[in-house]
mmCIF file of C-alpha atoms and ligand atoms in Angstrom:
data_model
loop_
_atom_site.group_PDB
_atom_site.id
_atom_site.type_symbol
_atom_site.label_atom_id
_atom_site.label_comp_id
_atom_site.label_asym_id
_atom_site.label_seq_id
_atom_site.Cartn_x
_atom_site.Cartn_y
_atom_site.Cartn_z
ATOM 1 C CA UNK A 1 124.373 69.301 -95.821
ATOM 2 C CA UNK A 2 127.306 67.920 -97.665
ATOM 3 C CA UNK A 3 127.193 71.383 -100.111
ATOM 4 C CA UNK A 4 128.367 71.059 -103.650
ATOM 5 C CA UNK A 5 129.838 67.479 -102.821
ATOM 6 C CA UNK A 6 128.746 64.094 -104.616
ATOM 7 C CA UNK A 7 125.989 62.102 -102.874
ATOM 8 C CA UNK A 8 127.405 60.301 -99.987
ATOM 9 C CA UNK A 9 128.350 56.541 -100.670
ATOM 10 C CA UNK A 10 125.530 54.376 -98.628
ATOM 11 C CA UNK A 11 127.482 51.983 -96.090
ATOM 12 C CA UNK A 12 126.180 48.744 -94.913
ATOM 13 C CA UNK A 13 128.022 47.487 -91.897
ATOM 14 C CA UNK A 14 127.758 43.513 -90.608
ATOM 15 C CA UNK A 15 128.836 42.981 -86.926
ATOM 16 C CA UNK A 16 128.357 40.523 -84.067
ATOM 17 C CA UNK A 17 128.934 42.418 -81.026
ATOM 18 C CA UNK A 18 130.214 45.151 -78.831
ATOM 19 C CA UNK A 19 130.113 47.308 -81.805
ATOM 20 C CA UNK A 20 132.790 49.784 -80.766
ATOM 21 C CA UNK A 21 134.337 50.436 -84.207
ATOM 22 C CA UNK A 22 130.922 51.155 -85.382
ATOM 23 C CA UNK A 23 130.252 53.321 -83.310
ATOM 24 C CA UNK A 24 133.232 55.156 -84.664
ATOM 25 C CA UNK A 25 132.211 54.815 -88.037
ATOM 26 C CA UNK A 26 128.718 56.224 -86.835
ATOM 27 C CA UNK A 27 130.333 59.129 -85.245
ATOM 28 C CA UNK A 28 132.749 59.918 -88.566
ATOM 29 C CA UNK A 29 129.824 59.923 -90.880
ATOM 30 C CA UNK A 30 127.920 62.672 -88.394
ATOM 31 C CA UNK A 31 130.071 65.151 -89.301
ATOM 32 C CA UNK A 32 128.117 66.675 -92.381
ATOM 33 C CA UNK A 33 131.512 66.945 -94.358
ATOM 34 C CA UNK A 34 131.271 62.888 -94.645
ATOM 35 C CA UNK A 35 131.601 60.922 -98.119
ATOM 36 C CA UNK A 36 130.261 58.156 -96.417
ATOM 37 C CA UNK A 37 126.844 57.500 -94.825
ATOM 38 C CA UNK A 38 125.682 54.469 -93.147
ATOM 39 C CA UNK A 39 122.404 53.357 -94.191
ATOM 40 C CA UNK A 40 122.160 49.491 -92.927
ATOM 41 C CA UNK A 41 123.243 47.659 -89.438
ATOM 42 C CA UNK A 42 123.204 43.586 -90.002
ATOM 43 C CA UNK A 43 123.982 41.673 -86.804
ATOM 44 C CA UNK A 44 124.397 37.974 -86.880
ATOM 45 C CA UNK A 45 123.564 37.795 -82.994
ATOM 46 C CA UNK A 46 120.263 39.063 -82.018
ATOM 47 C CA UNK A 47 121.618 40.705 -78.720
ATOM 48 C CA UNK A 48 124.421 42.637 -80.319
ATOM 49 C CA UNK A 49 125.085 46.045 -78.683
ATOM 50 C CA UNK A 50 125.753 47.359 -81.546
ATOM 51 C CA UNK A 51 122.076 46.875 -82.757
ATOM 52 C CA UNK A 52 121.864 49.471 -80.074
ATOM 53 C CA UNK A 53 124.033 52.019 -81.412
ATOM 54 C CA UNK A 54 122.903 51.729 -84.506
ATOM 55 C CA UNK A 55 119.100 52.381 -83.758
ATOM 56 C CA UNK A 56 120.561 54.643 -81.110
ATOM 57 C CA UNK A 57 121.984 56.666 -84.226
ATOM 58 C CA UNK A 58 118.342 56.199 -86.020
ATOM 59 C CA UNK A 59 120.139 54.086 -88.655
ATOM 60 C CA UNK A 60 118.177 50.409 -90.328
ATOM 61 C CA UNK A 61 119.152 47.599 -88.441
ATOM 62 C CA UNK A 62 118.499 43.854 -89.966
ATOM 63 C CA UNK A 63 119.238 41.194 -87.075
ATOM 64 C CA UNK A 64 119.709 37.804 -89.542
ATOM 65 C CA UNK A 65 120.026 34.391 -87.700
ATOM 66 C CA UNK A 66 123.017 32.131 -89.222
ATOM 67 C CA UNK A 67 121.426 29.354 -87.591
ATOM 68 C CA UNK A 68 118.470 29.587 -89.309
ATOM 69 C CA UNK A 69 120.090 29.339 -92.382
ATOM 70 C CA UNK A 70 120.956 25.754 -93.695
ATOM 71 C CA UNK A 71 124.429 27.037 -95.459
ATOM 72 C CA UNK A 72 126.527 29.815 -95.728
ATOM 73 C CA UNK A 73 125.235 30.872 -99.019
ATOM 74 C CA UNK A 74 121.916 31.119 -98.162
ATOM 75 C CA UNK A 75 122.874 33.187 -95.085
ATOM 76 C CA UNK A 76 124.430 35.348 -97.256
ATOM 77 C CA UNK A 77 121.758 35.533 -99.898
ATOM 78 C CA UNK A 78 119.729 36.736 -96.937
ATOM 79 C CA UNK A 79 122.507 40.007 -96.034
ATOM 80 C CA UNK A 80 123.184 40.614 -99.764
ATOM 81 C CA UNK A 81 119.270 41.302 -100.163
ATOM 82 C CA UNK A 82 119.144 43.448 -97.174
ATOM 83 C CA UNK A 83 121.929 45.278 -98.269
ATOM 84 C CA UNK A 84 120.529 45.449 -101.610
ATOM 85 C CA UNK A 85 117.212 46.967 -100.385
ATOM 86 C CA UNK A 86 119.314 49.800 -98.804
ATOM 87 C CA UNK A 87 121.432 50.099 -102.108
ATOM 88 C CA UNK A 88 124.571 49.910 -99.909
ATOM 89 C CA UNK A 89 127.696 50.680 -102.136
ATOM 90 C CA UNK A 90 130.541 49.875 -99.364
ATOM 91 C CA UNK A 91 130.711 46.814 -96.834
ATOM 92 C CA UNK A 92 132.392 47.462 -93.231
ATOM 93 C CA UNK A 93 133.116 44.196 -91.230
ATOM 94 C CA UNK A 94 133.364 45.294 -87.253
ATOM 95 C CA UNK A 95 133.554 42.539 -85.620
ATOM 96 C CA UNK A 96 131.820 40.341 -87.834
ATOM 97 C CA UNK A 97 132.543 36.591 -86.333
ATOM 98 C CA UNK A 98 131.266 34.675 -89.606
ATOM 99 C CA UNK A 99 133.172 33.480 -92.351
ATOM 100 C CA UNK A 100 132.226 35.097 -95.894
ATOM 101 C CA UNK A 101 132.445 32.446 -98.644
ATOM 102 C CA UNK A 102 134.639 33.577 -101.772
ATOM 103 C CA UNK A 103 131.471 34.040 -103.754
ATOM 104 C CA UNK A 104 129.979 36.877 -101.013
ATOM 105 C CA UNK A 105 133.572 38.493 -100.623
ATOM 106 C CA UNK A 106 133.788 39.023 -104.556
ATOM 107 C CA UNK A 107 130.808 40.515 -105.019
ATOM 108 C CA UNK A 108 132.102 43.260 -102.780
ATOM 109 C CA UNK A 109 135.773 43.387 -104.251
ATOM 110 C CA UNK A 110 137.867 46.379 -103.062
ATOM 111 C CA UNK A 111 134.050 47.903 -101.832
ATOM 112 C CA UNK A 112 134.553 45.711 -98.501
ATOM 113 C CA UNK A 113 136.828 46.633 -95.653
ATOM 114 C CA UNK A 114 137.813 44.965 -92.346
ATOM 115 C CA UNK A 115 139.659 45.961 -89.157
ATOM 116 C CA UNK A 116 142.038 43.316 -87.484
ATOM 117 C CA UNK A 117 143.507 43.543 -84.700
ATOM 118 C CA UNK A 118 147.481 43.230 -85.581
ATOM 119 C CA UNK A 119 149.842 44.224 -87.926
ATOM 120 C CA UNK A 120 149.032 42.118 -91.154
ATOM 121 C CA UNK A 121 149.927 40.356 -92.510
ATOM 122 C CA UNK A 122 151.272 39.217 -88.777
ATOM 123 C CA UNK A 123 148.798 37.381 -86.932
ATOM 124 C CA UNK A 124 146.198 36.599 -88.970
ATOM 125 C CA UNK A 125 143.569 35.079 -87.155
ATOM 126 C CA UNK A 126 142.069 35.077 -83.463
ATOM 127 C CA UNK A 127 143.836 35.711 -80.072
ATOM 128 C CA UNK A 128 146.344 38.354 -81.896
ATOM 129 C CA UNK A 129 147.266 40.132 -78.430
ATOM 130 C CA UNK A 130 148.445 37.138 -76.564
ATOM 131 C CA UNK A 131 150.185 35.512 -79.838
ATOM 132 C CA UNK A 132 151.884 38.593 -79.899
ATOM 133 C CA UNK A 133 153.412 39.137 -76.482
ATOM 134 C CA UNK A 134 154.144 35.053 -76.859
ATOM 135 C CA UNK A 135 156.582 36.605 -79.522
ATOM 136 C CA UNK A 136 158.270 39.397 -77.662
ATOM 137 C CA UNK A 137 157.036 41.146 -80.191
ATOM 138 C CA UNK A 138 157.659 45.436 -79.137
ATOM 139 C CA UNK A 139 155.095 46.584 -81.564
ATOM 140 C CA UNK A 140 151.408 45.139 -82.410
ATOM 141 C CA UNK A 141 149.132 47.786 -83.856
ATOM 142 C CA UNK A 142 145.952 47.349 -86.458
ATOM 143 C CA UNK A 143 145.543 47.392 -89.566
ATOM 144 C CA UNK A 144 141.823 48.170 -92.001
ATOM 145 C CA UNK A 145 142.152 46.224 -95.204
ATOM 146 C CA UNK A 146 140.376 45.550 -98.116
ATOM 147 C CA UNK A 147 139.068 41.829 -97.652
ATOM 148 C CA UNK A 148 139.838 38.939 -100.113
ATOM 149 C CA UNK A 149 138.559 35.348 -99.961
ATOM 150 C CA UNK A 150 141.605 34.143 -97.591
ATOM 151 C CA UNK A 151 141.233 34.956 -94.034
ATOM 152 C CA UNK A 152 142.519 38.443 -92.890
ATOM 153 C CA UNK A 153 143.846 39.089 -96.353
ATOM 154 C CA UNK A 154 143.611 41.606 -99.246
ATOM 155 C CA UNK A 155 145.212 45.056 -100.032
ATOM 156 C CA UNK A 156 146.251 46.606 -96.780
ATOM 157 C CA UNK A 157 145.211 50.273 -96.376
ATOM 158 C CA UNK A 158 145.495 51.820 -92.871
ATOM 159 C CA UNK A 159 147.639 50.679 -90.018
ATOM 160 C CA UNK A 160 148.373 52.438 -86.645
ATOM 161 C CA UNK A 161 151.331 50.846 -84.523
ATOM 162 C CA UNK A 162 151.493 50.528 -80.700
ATOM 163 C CA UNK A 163 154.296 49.654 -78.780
ATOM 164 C CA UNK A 164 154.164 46.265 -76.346
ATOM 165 C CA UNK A 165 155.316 47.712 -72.928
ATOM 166 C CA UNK A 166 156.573 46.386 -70.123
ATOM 167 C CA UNK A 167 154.058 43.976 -68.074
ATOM 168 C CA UNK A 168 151.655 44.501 -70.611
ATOM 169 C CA UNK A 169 149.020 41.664 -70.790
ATOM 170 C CA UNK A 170 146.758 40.994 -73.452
ATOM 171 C CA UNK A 171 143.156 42.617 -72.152
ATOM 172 C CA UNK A 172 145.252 46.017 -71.512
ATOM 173 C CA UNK A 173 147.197 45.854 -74.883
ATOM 174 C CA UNK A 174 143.915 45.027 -76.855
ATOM 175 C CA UNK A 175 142.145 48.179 -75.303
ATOM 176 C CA UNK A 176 145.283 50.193 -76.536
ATOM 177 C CA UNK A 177 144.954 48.611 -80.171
ATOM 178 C CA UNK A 178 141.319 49.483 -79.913
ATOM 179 C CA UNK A 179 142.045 52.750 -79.547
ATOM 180 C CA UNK A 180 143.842 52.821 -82.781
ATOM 181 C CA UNK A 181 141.453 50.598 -84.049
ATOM 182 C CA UNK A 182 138.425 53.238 -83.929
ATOM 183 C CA UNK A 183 140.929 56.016 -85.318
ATOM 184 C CA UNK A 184 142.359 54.130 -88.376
ATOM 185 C CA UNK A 185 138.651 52.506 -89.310
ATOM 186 C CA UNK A 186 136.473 55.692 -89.719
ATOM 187 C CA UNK A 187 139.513 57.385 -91.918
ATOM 188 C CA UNK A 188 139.990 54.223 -94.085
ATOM 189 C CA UNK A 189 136.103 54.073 -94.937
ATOM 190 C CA UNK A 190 136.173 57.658 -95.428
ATOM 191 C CA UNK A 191 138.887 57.366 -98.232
ATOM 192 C CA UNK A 192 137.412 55.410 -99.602
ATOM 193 C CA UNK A 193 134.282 56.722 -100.258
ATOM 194 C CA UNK A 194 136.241 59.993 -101.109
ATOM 195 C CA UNK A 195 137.625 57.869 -104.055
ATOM 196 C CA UNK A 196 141.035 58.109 -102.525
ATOM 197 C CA UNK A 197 141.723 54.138 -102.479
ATOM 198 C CA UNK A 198 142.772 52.386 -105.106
ATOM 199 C CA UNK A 199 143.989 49.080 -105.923
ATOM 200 C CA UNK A 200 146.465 47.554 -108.156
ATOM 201 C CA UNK A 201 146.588 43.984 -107.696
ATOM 202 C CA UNK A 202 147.221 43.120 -103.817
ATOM 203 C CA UNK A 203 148.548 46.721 -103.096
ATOM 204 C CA UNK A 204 146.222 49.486 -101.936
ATOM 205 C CA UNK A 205 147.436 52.888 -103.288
ATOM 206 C CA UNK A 206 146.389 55.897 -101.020
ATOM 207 C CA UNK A 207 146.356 58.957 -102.639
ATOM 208 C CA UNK A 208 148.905 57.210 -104.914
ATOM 209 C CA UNK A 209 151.122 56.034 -102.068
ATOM 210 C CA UNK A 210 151.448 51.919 -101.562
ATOM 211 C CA UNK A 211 149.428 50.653 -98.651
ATOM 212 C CA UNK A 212 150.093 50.480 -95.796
ATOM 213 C CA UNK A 213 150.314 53.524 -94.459
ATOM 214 C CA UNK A 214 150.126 55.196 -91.003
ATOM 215 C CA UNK A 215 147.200 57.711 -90.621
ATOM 216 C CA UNK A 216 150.079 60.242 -89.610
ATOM 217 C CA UNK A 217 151.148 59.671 -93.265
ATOM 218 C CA UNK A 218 147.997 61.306 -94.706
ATOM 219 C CA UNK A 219 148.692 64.818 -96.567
ATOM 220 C CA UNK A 220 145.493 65.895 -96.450
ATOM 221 C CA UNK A 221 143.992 63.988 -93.345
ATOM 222 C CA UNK A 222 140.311 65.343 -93.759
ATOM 223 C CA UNK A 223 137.920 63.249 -96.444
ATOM 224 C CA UNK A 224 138.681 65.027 -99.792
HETATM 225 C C1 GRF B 301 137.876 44.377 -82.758
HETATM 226 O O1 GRF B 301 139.026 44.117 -82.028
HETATM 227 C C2 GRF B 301 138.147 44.073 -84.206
HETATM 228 O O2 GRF B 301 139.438 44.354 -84.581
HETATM 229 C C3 GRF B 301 137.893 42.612 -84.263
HETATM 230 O O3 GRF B 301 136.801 42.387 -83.434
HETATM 231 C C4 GRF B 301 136.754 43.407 -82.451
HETATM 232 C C5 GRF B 301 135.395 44.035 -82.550
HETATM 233 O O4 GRF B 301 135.149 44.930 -81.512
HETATM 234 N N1 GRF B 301 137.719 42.211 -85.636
HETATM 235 P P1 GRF B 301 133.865 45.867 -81.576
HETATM 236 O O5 GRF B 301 132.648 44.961 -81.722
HETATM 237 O O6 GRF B 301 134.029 46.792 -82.727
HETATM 238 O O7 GRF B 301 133.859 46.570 -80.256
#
């Protein structure tokens, strides 16, 4: 029951779909030991399957319409009050396909995190797999990163590397980056809850060490 340990930080995580990466965040913060604890689910899309997962986990879900919102600020005054109401310290974006106005994005500053698919600051945007092997590029990877106003930008924390192999197309190498993508985002929320993250203008210092780093990196892997 988390023993002697500070409360655990309450986690609020927005998505839009599949919700694969939270469910690894769901299955990190089972294990008792966890800094982190998600209390709130906020899908965009009312038919999100990770609305499932979440519910599945007996965690708060909020499903909040964009389109029935007039602007992006009053969409987001809409997820800041739900997340509010659950006292949620730390934003995770998984998969969130909406774009956060400056205003929502500091508010959370260094408390939100995202997971892209690439090796930032390379291929910042959509279709990262295919731009990739356009390149010839032998390694893609993921990265988790604190988010700033600009798209697919702030302090990088986490990234995990994967090599482009031979004949490799882009559905095959995005399931490999997934892979990575649900180890390096459940370890990046979890140091930061622990307190381990912090930032010095746009570099992330883990455990003291400049961001990025590999999770193979870590001296002491487990949360704190
Ligand atoms: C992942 O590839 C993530 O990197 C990107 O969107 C995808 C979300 O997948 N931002 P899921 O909903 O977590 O399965």
């Amino acid at each position: 029951m988390n023993g002697h340990r500070r409360p655990r930080r309450r986690v609020g995580v927005l998505i839009s779909g599949s919700g694969s990466n939270l469910q690894a965040l769901i299955d990190a913060c089972s294990d008792s030991e966890s800094p982190a604890e998600i209390v709130l689910v906020i899908s965009n899309q009312a038919d999100a399957f990770g609305l499932t997962r979440a519910q599945n986990a007996g965690i708060a879900t909020r499903f909040i319409d964009h389109s029935a919102y007039p602007d992006r600020t009053s969409f987001e005054t809409e997820i800041l009050a739900a997340l509010a109401e659950q006292q949620v310290e730390i934003v995770c974006l998984a998969g969130f396909m909406r774009i956060l106005t400056p205003g929502f994005v500091e508010h959370w500053e260094d408390r939100m995190l995202n997971v892209h698919p690439s090796l930032l600051p390379d291929y910042k945007g959509l279709h990262t797999h295919q731009r990739a092997l356009d390149d010839g590029a032998e390694w893609h990877g993921c990265t988790v990163h604190l988010v700033r106003p600009a798209l697919d930008d702030g302090p990088l924390v986490l990234q995990a590397r994967v090599p482009v192999l031979e004949g490799d197309h882009a559905d095959n190498l995005a399931a490999r980056v997934l892979v990575q993508e649900h180890r390096i985002y459940p370890l990046a929320l979890q140091l930061l809850a622990a307190g381990r993250v912090a930032v010095d203008g746009d570099t992330a210092l883990i455990d003291g060490v400049k961001g990025p780093i590999s999770p193979d990196a870590l001296r002491e892997p487990k949360y704190s």
